[in-house]
mmCIF file of C-alpha atoms and ligand atoms in Angstrom:
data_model
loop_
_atom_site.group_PDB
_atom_site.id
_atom_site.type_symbol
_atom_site.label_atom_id
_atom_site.label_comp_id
_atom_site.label_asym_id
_atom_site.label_seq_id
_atom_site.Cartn_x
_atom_site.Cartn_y
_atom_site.Cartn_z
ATOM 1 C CA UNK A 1 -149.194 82.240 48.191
ATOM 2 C CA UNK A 2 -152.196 80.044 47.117
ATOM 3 C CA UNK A 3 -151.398 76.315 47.535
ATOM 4 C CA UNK A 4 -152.578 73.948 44.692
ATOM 5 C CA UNK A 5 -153.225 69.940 45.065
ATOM 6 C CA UNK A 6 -154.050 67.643 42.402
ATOM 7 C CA UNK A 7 -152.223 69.905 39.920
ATOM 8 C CA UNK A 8 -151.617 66.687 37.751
ATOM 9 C CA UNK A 9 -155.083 65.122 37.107
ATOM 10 C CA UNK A 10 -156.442 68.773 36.528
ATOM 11 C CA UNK A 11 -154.017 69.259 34.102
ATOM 12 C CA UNK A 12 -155.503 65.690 32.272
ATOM 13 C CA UNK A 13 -158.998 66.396 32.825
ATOM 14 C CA UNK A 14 -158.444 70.307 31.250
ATOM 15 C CA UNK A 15 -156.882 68.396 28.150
ATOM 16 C CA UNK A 16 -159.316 65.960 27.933
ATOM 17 C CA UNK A 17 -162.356 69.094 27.764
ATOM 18 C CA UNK A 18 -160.326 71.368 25.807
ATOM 19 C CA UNK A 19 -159.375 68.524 23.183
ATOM 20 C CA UNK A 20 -163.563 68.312 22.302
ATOM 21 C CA UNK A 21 -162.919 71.799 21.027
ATOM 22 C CA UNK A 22 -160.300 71.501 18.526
ATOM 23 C CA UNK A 23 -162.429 70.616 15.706
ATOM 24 C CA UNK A 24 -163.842 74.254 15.544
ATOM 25 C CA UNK A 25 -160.611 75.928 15.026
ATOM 26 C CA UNK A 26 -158.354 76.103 11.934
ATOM 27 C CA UNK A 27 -154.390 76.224 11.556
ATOM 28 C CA UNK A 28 -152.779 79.547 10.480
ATOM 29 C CA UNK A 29 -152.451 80.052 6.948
ATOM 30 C CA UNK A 30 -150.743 82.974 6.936
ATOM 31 C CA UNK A 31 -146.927 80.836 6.391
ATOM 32 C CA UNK A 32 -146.404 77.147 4.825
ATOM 33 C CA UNK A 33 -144.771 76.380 7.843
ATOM 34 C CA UNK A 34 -147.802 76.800 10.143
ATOM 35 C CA UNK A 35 -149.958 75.711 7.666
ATOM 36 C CA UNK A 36 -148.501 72.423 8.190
ATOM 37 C CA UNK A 37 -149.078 72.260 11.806
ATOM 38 C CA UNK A 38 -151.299 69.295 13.172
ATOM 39 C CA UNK A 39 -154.435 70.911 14.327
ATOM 40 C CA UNK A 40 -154.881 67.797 16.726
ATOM 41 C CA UNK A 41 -151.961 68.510 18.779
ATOM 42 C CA UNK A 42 -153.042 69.920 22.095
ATOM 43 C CA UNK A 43 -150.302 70.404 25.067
ATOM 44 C CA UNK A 44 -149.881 71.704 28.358
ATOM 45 C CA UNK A 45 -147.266 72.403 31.115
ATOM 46 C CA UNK A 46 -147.872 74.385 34.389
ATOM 47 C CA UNK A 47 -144.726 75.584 36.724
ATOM 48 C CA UNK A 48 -145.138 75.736 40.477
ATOM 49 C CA UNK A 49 -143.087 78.090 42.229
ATOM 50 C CA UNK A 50 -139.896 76.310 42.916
ATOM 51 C CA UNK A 51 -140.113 75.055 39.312
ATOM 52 C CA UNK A 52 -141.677 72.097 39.586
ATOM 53 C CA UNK A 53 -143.409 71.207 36.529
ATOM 54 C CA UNK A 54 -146.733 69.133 35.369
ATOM 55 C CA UNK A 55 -146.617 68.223 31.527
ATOM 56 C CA UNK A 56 -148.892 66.464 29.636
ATOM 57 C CA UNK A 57 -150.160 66.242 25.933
ATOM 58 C CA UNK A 58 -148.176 67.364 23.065
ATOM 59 C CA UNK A 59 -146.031 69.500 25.101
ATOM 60 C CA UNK A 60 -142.378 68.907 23.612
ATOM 61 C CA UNK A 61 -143.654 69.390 20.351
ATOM 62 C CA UNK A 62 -141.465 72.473 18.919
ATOM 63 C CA UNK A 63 -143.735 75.782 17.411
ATOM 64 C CA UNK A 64 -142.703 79.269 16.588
ATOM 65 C CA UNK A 65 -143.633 81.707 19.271
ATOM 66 C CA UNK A 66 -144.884 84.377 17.249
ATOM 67 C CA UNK A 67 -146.873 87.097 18.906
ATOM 68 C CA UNK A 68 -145.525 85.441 22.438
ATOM 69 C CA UNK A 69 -142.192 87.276 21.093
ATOM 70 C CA UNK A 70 -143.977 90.590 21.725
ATOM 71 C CA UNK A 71 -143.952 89.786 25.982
ATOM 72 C CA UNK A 72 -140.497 89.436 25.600
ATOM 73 C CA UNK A 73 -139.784 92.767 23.398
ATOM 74 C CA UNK A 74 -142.080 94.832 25.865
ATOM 75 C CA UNK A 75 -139.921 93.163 28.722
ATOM 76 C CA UNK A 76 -136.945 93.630 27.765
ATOM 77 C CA UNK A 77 -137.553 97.338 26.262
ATOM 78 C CA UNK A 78 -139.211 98.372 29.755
ATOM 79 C CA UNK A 79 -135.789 96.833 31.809
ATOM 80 C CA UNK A 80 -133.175 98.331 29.711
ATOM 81 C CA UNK A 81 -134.515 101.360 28.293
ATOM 82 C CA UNK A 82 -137.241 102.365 30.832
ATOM 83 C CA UNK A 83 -141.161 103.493 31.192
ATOM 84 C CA UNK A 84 -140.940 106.213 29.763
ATOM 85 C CA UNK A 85 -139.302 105.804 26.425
ATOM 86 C CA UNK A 86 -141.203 103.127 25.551
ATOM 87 C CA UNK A 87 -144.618 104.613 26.424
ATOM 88 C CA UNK A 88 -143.452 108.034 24.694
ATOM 89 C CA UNK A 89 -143.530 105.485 21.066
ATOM 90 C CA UNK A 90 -146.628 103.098 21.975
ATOM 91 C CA UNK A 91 -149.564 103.555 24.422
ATOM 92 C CA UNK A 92 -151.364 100.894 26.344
ATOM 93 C CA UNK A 93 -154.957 100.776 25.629
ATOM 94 C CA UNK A 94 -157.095 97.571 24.118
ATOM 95 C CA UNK A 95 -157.314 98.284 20.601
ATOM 96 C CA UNK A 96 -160.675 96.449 20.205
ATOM 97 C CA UNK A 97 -158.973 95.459 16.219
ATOM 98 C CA UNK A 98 -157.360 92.572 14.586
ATOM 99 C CA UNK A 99 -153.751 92.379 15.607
ATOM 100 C CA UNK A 100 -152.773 92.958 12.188
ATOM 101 C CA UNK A 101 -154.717 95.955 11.509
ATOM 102 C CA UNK A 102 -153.288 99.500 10.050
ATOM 103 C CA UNK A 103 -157.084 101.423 10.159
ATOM 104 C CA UNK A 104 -156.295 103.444 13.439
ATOM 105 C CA UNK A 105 -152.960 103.962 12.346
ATOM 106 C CA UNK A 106 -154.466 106.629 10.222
ATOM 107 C CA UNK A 107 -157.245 107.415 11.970
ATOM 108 C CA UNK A 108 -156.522 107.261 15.223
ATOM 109 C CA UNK A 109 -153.033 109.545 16.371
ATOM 110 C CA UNK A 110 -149.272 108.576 15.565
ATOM 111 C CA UNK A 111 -149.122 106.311 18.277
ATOM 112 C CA UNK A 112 -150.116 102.237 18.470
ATOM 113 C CA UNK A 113 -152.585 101.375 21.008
ATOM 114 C CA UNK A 114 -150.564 99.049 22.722
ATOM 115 C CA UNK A 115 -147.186 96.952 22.560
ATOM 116 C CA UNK A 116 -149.097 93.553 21.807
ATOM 117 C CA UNK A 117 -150.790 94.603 18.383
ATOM 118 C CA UNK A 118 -148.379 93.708 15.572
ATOM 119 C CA UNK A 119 -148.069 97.565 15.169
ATOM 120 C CA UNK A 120 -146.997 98.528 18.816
ATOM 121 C CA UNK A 121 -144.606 95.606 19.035
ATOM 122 C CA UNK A 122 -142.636 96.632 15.622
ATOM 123 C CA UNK A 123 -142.793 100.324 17.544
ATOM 124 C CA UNK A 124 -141.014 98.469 20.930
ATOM 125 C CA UNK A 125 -138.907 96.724 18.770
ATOM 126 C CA UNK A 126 -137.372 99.805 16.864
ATOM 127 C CA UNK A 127 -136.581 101.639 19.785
ATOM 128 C CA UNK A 128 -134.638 98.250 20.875
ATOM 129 C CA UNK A 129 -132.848 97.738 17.309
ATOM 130 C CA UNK A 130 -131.275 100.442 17.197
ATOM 131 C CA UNK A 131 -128.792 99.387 20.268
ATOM 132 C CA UNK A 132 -129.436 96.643 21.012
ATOM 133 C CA UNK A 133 -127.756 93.466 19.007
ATOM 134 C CA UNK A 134 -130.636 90.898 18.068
ATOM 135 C CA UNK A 135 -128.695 87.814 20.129
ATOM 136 C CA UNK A 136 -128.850 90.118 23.534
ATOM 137 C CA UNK A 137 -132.199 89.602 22.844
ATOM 138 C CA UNK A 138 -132.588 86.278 21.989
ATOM 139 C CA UNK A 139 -129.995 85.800 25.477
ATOM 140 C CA UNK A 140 -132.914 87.522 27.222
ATOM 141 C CA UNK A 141 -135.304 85.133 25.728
ATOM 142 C CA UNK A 142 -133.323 82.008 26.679
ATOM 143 C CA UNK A 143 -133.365 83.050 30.502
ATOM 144 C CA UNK A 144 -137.147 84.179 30.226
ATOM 145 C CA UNK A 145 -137.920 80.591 28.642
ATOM 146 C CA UNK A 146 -135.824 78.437 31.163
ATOM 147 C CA UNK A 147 -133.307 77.236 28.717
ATOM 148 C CA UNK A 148 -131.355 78.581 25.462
ATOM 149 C CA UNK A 149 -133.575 79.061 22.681
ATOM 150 C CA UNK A 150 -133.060 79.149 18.632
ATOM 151 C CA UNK A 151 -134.357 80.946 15.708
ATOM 152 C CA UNK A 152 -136.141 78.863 13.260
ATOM 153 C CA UNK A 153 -134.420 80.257 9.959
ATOM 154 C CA UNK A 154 -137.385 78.517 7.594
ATOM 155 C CA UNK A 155 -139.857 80.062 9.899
ATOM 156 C CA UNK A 156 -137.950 83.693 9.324
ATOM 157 C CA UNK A 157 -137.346 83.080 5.847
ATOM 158 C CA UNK A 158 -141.103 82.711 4.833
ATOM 159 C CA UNK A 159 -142.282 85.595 7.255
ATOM 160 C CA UNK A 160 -139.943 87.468 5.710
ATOM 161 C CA UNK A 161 -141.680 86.853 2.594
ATOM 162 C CA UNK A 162 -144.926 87.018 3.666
ATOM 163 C CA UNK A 163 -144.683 89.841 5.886
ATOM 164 C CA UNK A 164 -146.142 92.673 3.176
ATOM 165 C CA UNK A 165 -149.011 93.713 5.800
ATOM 166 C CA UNK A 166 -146.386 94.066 8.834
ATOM 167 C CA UNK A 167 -144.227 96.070 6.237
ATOM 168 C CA UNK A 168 -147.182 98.129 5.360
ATOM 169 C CA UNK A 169 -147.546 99.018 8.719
ATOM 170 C CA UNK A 170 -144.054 99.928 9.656
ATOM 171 C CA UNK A 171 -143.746 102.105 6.613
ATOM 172 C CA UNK A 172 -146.943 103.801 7.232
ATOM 173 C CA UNK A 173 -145.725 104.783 10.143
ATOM 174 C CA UNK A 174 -142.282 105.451 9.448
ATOM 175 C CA UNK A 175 -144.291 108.274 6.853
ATOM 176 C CA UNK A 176 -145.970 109.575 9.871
ATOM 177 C CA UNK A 177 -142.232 110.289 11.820
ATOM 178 C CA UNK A 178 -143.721 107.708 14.269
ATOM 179 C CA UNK A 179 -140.813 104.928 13.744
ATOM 180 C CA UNK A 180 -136.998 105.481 12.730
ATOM 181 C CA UNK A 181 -135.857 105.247 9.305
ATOM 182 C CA UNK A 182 -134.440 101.690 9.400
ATOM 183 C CA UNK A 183 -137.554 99.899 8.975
ATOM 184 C CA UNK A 184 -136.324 97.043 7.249
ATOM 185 C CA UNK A 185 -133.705 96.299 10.604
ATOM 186 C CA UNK A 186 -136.868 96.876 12.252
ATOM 187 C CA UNK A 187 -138.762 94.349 10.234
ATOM 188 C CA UNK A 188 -135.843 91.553 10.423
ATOM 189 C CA UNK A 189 -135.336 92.287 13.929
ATOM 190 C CA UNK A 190 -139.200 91.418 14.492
ATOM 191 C CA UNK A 191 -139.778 88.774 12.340
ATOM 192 C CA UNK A 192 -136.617 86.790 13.803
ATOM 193 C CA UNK A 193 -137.850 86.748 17.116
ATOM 194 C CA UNK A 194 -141.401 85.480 16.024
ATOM 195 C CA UNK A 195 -139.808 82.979 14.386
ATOM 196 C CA UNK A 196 -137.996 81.727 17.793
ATOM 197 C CA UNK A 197 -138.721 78.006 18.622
ATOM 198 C CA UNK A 198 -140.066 76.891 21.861
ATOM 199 C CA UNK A 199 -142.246 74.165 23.398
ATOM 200 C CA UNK A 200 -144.906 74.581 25.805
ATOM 201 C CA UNK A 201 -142.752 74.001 29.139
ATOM 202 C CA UNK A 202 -140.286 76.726 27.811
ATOM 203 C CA UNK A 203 -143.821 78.678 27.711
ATOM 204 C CA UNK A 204 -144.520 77.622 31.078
ATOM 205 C CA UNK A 205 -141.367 78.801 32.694
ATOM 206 C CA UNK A 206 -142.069 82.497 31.022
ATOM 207 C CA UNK A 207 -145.384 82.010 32.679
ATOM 208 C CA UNK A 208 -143.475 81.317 35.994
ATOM 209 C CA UNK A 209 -141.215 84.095 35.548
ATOM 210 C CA UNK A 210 -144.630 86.553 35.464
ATOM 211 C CA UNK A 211 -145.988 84.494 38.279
ATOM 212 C CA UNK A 212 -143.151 85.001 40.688
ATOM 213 C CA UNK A 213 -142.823 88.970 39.963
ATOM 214 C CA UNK A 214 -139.468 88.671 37.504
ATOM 215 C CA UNK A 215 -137.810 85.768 39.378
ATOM 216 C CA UNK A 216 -136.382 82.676 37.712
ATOM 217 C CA UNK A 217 -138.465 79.810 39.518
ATOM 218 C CA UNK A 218 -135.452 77.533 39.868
ATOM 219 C CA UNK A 219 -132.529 79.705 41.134
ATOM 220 C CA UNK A 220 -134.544 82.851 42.266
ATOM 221 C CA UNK A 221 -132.339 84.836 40.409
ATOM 222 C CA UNK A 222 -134.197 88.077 38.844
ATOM 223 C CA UNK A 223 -134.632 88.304 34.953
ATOM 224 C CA UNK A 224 -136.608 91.436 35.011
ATOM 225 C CA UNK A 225 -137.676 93.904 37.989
ATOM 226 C CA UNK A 226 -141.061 93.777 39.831
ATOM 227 C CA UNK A 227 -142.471 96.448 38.381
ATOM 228 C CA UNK A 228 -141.784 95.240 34.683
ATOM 229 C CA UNK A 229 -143.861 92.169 35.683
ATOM 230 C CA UNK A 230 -146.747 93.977 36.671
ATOM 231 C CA UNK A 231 -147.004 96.531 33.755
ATOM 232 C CA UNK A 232 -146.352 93.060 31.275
ATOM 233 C CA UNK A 233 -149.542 91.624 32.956
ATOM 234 C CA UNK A 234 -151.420 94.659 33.160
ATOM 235 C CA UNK A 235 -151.172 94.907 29.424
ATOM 236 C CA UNK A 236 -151.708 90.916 28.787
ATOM 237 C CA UNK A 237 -154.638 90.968 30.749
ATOM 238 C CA UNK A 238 -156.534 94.049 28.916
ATOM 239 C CA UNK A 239 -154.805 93.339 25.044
ATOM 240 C CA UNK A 240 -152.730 89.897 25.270
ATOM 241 C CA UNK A 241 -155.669 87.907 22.908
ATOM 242 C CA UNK A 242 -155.924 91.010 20.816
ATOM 243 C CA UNK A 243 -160.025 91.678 20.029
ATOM 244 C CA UNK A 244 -160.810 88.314 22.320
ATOM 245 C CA UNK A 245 -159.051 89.822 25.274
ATOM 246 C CA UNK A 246 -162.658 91.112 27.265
ATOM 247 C CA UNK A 247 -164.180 87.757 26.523
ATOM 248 C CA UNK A 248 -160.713 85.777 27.784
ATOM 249 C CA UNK A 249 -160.611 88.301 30.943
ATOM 250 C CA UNK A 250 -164.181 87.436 32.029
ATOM 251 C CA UNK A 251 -164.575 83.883 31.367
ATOM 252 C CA UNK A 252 -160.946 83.038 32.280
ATOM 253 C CA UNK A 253 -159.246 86.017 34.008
ATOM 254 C CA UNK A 254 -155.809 85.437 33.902
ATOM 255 C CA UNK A 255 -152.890 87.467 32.044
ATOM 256 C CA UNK A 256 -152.153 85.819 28.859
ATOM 257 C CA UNK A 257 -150.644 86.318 25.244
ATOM 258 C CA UNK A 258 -151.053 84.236 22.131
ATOM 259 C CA UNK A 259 -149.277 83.621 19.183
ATOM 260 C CA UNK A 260 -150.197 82.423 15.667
ATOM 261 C CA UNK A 261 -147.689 79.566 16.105
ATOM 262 C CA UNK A 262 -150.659 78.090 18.556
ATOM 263 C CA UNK A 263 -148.956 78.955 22.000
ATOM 264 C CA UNK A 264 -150.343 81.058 25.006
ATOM 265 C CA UNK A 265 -148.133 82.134 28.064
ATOM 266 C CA UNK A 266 -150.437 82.403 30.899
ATOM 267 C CA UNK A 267 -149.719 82.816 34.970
ATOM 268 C CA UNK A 268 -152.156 82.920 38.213
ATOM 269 C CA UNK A 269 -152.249 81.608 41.809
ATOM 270 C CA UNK A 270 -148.144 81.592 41.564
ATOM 271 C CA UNK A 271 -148.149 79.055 38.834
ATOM 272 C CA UNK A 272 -146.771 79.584 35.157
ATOM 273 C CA UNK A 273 -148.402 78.163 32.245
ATOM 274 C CA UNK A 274 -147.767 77.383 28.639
ATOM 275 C CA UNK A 275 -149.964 75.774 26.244
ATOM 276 C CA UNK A 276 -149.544 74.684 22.703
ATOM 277 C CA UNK A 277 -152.753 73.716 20.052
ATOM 278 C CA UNK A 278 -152.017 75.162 16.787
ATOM 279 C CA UNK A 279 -155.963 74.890 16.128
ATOM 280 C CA UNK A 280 -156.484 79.196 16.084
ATOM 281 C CA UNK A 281 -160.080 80.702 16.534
ATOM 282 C CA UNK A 282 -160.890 83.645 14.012
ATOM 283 C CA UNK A 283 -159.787 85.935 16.205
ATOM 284 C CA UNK A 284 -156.373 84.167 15.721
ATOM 285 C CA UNK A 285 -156.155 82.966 19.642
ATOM 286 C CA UNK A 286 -155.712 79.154 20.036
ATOM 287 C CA UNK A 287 -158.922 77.525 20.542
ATOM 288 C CA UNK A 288 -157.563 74.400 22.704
ATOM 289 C CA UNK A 289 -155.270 76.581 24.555
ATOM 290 C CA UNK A 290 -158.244 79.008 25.885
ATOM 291 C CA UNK A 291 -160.475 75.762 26.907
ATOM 292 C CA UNK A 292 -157.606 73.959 28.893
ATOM 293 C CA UNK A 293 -156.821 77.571 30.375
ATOM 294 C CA UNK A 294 -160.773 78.432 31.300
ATOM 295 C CA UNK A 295 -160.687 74.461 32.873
ATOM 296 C CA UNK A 296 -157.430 75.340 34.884
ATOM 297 C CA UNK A 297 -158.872 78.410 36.122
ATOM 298 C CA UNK A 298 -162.044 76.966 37.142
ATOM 299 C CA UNK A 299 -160.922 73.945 38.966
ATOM 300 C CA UNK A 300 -157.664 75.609 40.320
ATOM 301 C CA UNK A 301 -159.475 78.551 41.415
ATOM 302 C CA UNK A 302 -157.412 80.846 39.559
ATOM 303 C CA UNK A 303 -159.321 83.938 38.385
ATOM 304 C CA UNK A 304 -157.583 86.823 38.937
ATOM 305 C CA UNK A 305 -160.803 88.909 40.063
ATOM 306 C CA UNK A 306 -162.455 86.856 43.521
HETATM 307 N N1 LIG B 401 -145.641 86.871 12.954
HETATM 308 C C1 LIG B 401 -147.056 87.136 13.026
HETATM 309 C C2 LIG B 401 -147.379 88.451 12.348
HETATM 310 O O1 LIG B 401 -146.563 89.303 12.404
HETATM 311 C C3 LIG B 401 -147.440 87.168 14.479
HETATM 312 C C4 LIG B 401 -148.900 87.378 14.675
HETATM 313 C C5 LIG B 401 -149.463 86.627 15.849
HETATM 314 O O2 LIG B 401 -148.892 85.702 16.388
HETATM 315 N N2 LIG B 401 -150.674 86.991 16.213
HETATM 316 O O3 LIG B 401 -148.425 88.635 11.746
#
């Protein structure tokens, strides 16, 4: 295991750089709720094995995990229902597209690229639904984020309003035979758990959890098996920022996923890392959340590829 010094004025100084970017990203639009985020805000926390944590910026401020929901719908699909079931309904290739896009839906085959396009996750998340009741889930979350965890109902009531393109989707391939027939279950099930509200050291301890191969970092205790872990950052390294993810895995080169909500779980070198900046690039990735992970990586030496 790597050891890391100095973890604390690293973390400042990757703030401090990453906080001269913020000013080129925008908030999401796509709800009222993250349209009202403060695109200033910029936090980080990073977990050392053990689960001692560094926090600084606008860490405790509360955001809705969004696509960081789809790590922990791929998780928990793979530990209770297996490899194979879940890669028979979703494959695991980049997509190269928007994570919102429906074009190689119908060009393309039956099945979504991969579990961390908005596509592939409603696909993991139907095979779950129709089991599995949404609070085992949102148990599963609370032990993968360190501490119990909430739904934000405003959050869930506006997605569920907003959410014609991610219903679009779901039916189109519900035409195809590729999805059940209970979309709309489906569509709650998945909108509810990207509505889930976090801050960036609940982030952090997910991170840890990938870090340390499945293990909680306090207790030791195992949340998911070993080989869940390194399929989950296989997949977040090659697809987890969506059409951004070659650029992130050569300039940064660490597994990570982002959400809309302005969060990115990230792990390397044993440590787990969550960052919050609600400022989103165009590809939808948060724009101080890349820069503070690129400056961790660098100085920390964390790039997964020597
Ligand atoms: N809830 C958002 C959606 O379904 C999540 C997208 C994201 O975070 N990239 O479009």
């Amino acid at each position: 295991m790597q050891m890391h010094t100095n973890i604390a004025p690293i973390l400042e100084s990757s703030l401090a750089y990453a906080g001269g970017f913020l000013n080129t990203g925008r908030v999401s639009q796509y709800i009222s709720n993250l349209a009202a985020a403060n695109p200033a805000h910029l936090g980080c926390v990073v977990m050392e094995p053990g689960g001692v944590t560094h926090k600084a910026g606008d860490w405790d401020v509360h955001f809705s995990i969004q696509s960081i929901s789809k790590v922990i719908s791929l998780m928990y699909a793979l530990k209770t229902l297996g490899h194979e079931v879940v890669f028979d309904k979703v494959g695991m290739e980049p997509s190269g597209d928007p994570y919102n896009c429906l074009i190689k839906l119908e060009t393309a085959g039956e099945k979504p690229f991969n579990p961390f396009i908005n596509a592939g996750a409603i696909t993991v998340i139907s095979l779950l639904a129709e089991n599995t009741p949404f609070d085992e889930v949102l148990d599963f979350a609370g032990r993968a984020f360190g501490a119990s965890v909430g739904v934000d109902e405003d959050v869930f009531a506006q997605e569920t309003h907003a959410g014609t393109r991610n219903r679009s989707m779901a039916y189109l391939m519900a035409s195809k035979g590729a999805l059940g027939e209970n979309v709309e279950t489906y569509l709650s099930f998945y909108f509810r758990l990207c509505a889930v509200s976090v801050n960036a050291a609940h982030v952090a301890h997910l991170g840890a959890v990938l870090a340390s191969g499945g293990k909680c970092p306090h207790t030791g205790q195992e949340i998911v098996p070993q080989w869940v872990v390194r399929t989950t950052k296989a997949i977040m390294l090659t697809c987890g920022m969506y059409d951004g993810s070659g650029d992130f895995a050569v300039n940064v080169g660490l597994p990570a996923k982002s959400g809309i909500g302005g969060g990115i779980v990230s792990c390397g070198g044993g440590l787990g890392i969550g960052t919050f900046g609600p400022a989103l690039d165009a590809k939808g990735n948060s724009v101080g959340g890349i820069k503070t992970l690129w400056h961790l990586s660098e100085k920390l030496g964390l790039h997964t590829f020597v």
